[in-house]
XYZ file of C-alpha atoms in Angstrom:
333
model
C 12.472 -4.863 -12.513
C 13.943 -1.276 -14.019
C 11.497 -0.453 -16.242
C 8.859 -1.781 -13.504
C 10.052 0.933 -11.235
C 10.244 3.343 -14.263
C 6.398 2.931 -15.148
C 5.039 2.437 -11.650
C 6.915 5.993 -11.329
C 5.068 7.335 -14.445
C 1.418 6.123 -13.365
C 2.276 7.377 -9.784
C 3.385 10.953 -10.943
C -0.452 11.686 -12.722
C -2.110 10.386 -9.605
C -0.384 12.917 -7.265
C -1.071 15.058 -9.701
C -4.441 14.590 -9.766
C -5.041 13.560 -6.019
C -5.473 16.377 -4.384
C 23.723 13.944 18.034
C 26.123 13.105 20.885
C 28.232 9.822 19.110
C 25.314 7.285 19.098
C 25.240 3.687 17.318
C 26.319 3.654 13.542
C 28.486 7.442 14.320
C 31.574 7.502 15.119
C 32.510 9.195 18.172
C 34.478 11.758 15.552
C 33.134 11.915 12.164
C 35.453 11.716 9.519
C 33.088 13.944 7.427
C 33.362 17.566 6.762
C 31.521 20.514 5.145
C 34.686 21.336 2.761
C 36.009 18.084 2.105
C 35.720 18.760 -1.454
C 36.058 22.103 -1.564
C 39.834 21.832 -3.413
C 38.940 18.305 -5.282
C 35.548 19.705 -7.440
C 34.761 23.591 -6.178
C 31.601 23.383 -8.134
C 30.365 20.330 -6.611
C 27.654 21.961 -5.344
C 26.549 24.592 -8.224
C 26.580 21.153 -10.661
C 24.507 19.609 -7.543
C 21.414 22.447 -7.793
C 21.361 22.832 -11.670
C 20.391 18.817 -12.013
C 18.099 19.144 -9.430
C 16.111 22.042 -9.967
C 16.272 21.247 -13.631
C 14.674 17.342 -12.462
C 12.341 19.153 -10.527
C 11.070 20.990 -13.245
C 10.100 17.852 -15.117
C 8.209 16.426 -12.232
C 7.685 16.850 -8.854
C 7.848 13.295 -7.794
C 11.921 14.232 -7.838
C 11.008 15.746 -4.331
C 9.780 12.901 -2.345
C 11.356 9.866 -4.724
C 14.893 11.397 -3.404
C 14.439 12.802 -0.329
C 12.737 9.244 0.203
C 16.498 7.839 -0.623
C 18.377 9.154 2.379
C 16.694 7.246 4.722
C 16.255 4.084 2.901
C 19.975 4.479 2.258
C 20.911 5.318 5.452
C 19.053 3.360 7.756
C 20.112 -0.288 6.197
C 24.398 -0.651 7.202
C 25.013 3.397 6.934
C 25.007 5.931 4.032
C 26.952 3.951 1.370
C 24.681 4.135 -1.518
C 23.963 0.629 -1.477
C 20.475 1.342 -2.591
C 21.461 2.370 -5.651
C 22.841 -0.717 -7.035
C 20.983 -2.778 -10.368
C 21.274 -6.561 -9.880
C 21.007 -8.449 -12.816
C 19.887 -11.539 -10.161
C 17.581 -8.393 -8.670
C 19.055 -9.440 -4.897
C 20.537 -5.860 -4.281
C 18.734 -3.337 -1.091
C 16.153 -1.796 -4.137
C 14.924 -5.307 -4.940
C 13.801 -5.525 -0.921
C 10.080 -5.874 -0.560
C 10.752 -3.242 1.349
C 11.952 -0.366 -1.416
C 9.889 -2.220 -4.605
C 8.024 1.600 -3.436
C 10.659 3.855 -4.092
C 10.381 6.067 -6.885
C 12.000 5.683 -10.185
C 12.577 9.660 -10.371
C 14.576 9.173 -6.974
C 17.455 6.894 -8.533
C 16.965 8.893 -12.009
C 18.098 11.953 -10.235
C 20.734 10.933 -8.664
C 22.158 9.306 -11.987
C 21.807 12.038 -13.864
C 24.104 13.958 -11.366
C 26.510 12.304 -11.115
C 27.268 11.862 -14.937
C 27.639 15.892 -14.307
C 29.948 15.942 -12.057
C 32.326 13.228 -13.702
C 32.346 15.843 -16.393
C 33.874 18.380 -14.060
C 35.948 16.065 -11.560
C 35.695 12.498 -12.812
C 36.359 9.888 -10.045
C 35.976 12.068 -7.047
C 32.615 12.420 -5.576
C 31.375 9.857 -3.873
C 27.448 8.523 -5.148
C 27.105 8.600 -1.457
C 27.735 12.276 -0.865
C 25.662 13.243 -3.574
C 22.391 11.240 -2.434
C 23.346 13.623 0.987
C 23.440 17.116 -1.415
C 20.338 16.206 -3.825
C 18.118 15.442 -0.715
C 18.815 18.548 0.787
C 18.091 20.360 -2.292
C 15.248 18.716 -3.243
C 14.252 20.177 0.724
C 15.123 24.123 0.327
C 13.901 23.533 -3.555
C 10.468 22.568 -2.149
C 10.961 26.010 0.243
C 12.084 23.802 3.418
C 15.675 24.707 5.200
C 18.753 24.770 3.761
C 21.771 23.544 6.120
C 25.439 22.207 5.232
C 26.240 18.807 4.295
C 28.834 16.755 5.738
C 30.693 15.192 3.215
C 33.655 12.875 2.690
C 31.431 9.331 1.969
C 32.745 6.444 0.233
C 30.671 4.166 -1.922
C 29.741 0.620 -1.158
C 31.356 -2.555 -2.404
C 28.379 -4.773 -1.659
C 24.424 -4.177 -1.768
C 22.115 -7.408 -0.018
C 17.940 -7.402 -0.139
C 18.706 -9.560 2.417
C 19.754 -6.924 4.427
C 17.103 -4.893 4.738
C 14.002 -6.464 6.554
C 13.820 -5.408 9.841
C 15.367 -1.639 9.211
C 12.531 0.488 7.831
C 9.333 1.338 9.309
C 6.002 -0.078 8.147
C 3.450 2.009 7.282
C 1.550 0.497 9.895
C 3.591 0.234 12.879
C 2.458 2.141 15.853
C 5.082 4.076 18.197
C 5.748 1.315 20.733
C 7.088 -0.363 17.093
C 8.521 2.544 16.005
C 10.411 4.199 18.834
C 12.794 0.796 19.073
C 13.719 1.026 15.576
C 14.447 4.476 15.753
C 16.924 4.252 19.061
C 18.487 1.661 17.371
C 20.379 4.122 15.574
C 20.641 6.839 17.950
C 17.498 8.446 17.450
C 15.700 10.403 20.250
C 11.342 10.748 19.873
C 12.506 14.392 18.436
C 14.203 13.156 15.988
C 11.758 10.190 14.877
C 9.030 12.754 14.713
C 11.166 15.107 12.922
C 12.184 12.980 10.012
C 8.793 11.703 9.628
C 7.842 15.047 8.837
C 9.429 14.406 5.041
C 6.151 13.420 4.861
C 5.083 16.367 4.370
C 5.423 16.297 0.522
C 5.101 13.066 -1.821
C 2.403 10.482 -2.990
C 2.087 6.464 -1.345
C 0.245 4.389 -3.432
C -2.994 2.824 -2.563
C -2.753 0.107 -1.869
C -0.517 0.231 1.335
C -3.166 1.958 3.688
C -6.218 -0.084 2.435
C -6.579 -2.133 5.584
C -7.328 1.532 7.499
C -10.153 1.937 4.985
C -11.912 -1.217 4.949
C -10.379 -3.850 7.433
C -9.239 -1.681 10.249
C -10.817 -4.486 12.367
C -14.483 -6.942 12.004
C -16.555 -4.148 14.023
C -14.916 -1.572 12.780
C -14.245 -1.228 8.764
C -12.498 2.179 8.797
C -10.181 3.173 11.514
C -11.642 5.993 13.771
C -8.859 7.632 13.429
C -9.324 8.780 10.460
C -11.092 12.703 9.964
C -14.390 10.895 8.407
C -14.312 13.226 5.614
C -10.796 12.590 4.483
C -11.726 9.097 5.094
C -14.203 9.522 2.734
C -12.346 11.623 0.451
C -9.286 8.635 0.421
C -12.510 5.996 -0.644
C -13.186 7.625 -3.389
C -9.517 7.604 -4.906
C -8.784 4.471 -3.589
C -12.068 1.584 -3.716
C -10.979 -1.375 -2.533
C -10.157 -2.666 -5.851
C -7.932 0.038 -6.641
C -4.320 -0.711 -8.822
C -1.389 -1.271 -7.665
C -0.054 2.082 -9.198
C -2.549 4.387 -8.159
C -1.380 6.717 -5.351
C -2.308 9.747 -3.416
C -0.593 12.627 -1.919
C 0.733 11.921 1.547
C -0.255 16.160 2.834
C -3.580 16.759 1.219
C -3.479 20.572 2.366
C 0.003 21.475 0.054
C 1.683 18.135 -0.960
C 4.338 19.823 -3.178
C 6.085 21.929 -0.260
C 8.158 21.137 2.825
C 6.237 22.989 5.471
C 4.741 21.961 8.787
C 1.643 21.046 7.288
C 2.367 17.640 8.322
C 1.636 17.912 11.593
C -1.672 19.842 11.671
C -2.886 17.609 9.519
C -2.481 14.548 11.671
C -3.722 16.945 14.409
C -7.270 16.668 12.461
C -7.238 12.747 11.697
C -5.438 13.833 8.449
C -2.563 10.926 8.712
C -2.788 9.038 5.525
C -0.569 6.023 7.118
C -1.211 4.271 10.697
C 2.581 5.259 11.516
C 1.705 9.304 10.724
C -1.764 9.266 12.569
C 0.169 7.372 15.774
C 2.448 10.481 16.570
C -0.340 12.286 17.609
C -2.691 9.523 19.028
C -0.079 8.414 21.283
C 0.617 10.393 24.548
C 4.698 9.433 23.696
C 4.800 11.613 20.474
C 1.487 13.850 20.676
C 3.512 16.544 22.281
C 6.433 16.652 19.934
C 3.929 17.162 17.058
C 1.794 19.864 19.353
C 5.373 21.648 18.878
C 5.856 20.983 15.577
C 2.630 21.949 14.365
C 2.750 25.060 16.298
C 5.958 26.422 15.018
C 7.654 25.546 11.470
C 10.888 26.473 12.805
C 10.698 24.179 15.734
C 10.390 21.638 13.019
C 12.736 22.800 10.222
C 15.236 23.039 13.106
C 14.567 19.887 13.942
C 14.791 18.052 10.901
C 17.723 19.654 9.657
C 19.585 18.343 13.452
C 17.980 14.919 12.426
C 18.965 14.536 8.459
C 22.904 15.080 10.109
C 22.706 12.719 12.410
C 21.006 10.418 9.895
C 23.666 11.203 7.526
C 26.082 10.224 9.777
C 25.222 6.241 10.028
C 27.581 3.532 9.085
C 29.921 6.061 7.010
C 32.493 4.112 5.138
C 35.924 5.304 4.338
C 39.365 4.385 2.806
C 39.500 0.707 2.183
C 35.894 -0.243 3.330
C 34.273 1.878 0.226
C 35.019 2.997 -3.430
C 34.468 6.346 -5.513
C 31.796 4.687 -8.008
C 32.497 5.793 -11.771
C 28.755 5.369 -11.994
C 25.574 4.942 -8.772
C 24.077 1.702 -10.202
C 27.333 -0.177 -10.275
C 30.517 -1.574 -8.352
C 33.772 -0.466 -10.126
C 34.690 -4.301 -10.082
């Protein structure tokens, strides 16, 4: 499974280059996390993480979206505990769930490289769950996005089950009436939801995940009418009906490797790739938020940072509820 995932990631990377918080559910009333958690036990932690992340980005820009997605896929399923990193011989861990099969291998590789470097300096001190959070912040910052101080002190999970994933993550075909309850269950406001969706300003998506919008939208209208017609035509050229499983296109056709607010202006012009993207503008419940973020990158950045901090507090494990893994892909025992 891991070999297949890496192969898909490499092929997708080629296509990517070619085709242009008050307390809430899952968060304790008083979070046990602290920004200075490792100041004495691993003083150079952030510098180590930044250096490894930058080295990985220099090797492939796929590192940016792949690492960022890991935070969301980890935290929304059972909390921010690095359960998504576990490699199972039986293919029954979180990463093996159908909703996680699209996660690019470069994200996992980034975390594993960082963990190896951190262990050389601070063995047995820093959790994989905290490394995911730091690496995600750094890929955003290194792609010209906002910087924020990451709260730390998480421990790694002792379980990882594919069966826990179903129904916890948004689907590309969802509408706002389906997205909103999913995010609300984790304590996110509409502003949080739209801000987190802005992570799609970087990265790529496999054609198979949105083909229905291009060719089988309805019996009377083959192509989703909310698509900009010119954009739909470009996508059809890149993604024919019989497109291969590994072919992918940029989520943001304007600035695909820069973390900015172009995602929202794209939605205003019908350039949302997934249904779950474009409906944020076509639905009156969220249209105003899209307009706000399209009109001010600072508004978006501020909202994104606030939502990421909330996200990072979900289901935090401490003490005997978790461990500090020696390697991120396997439990200590």
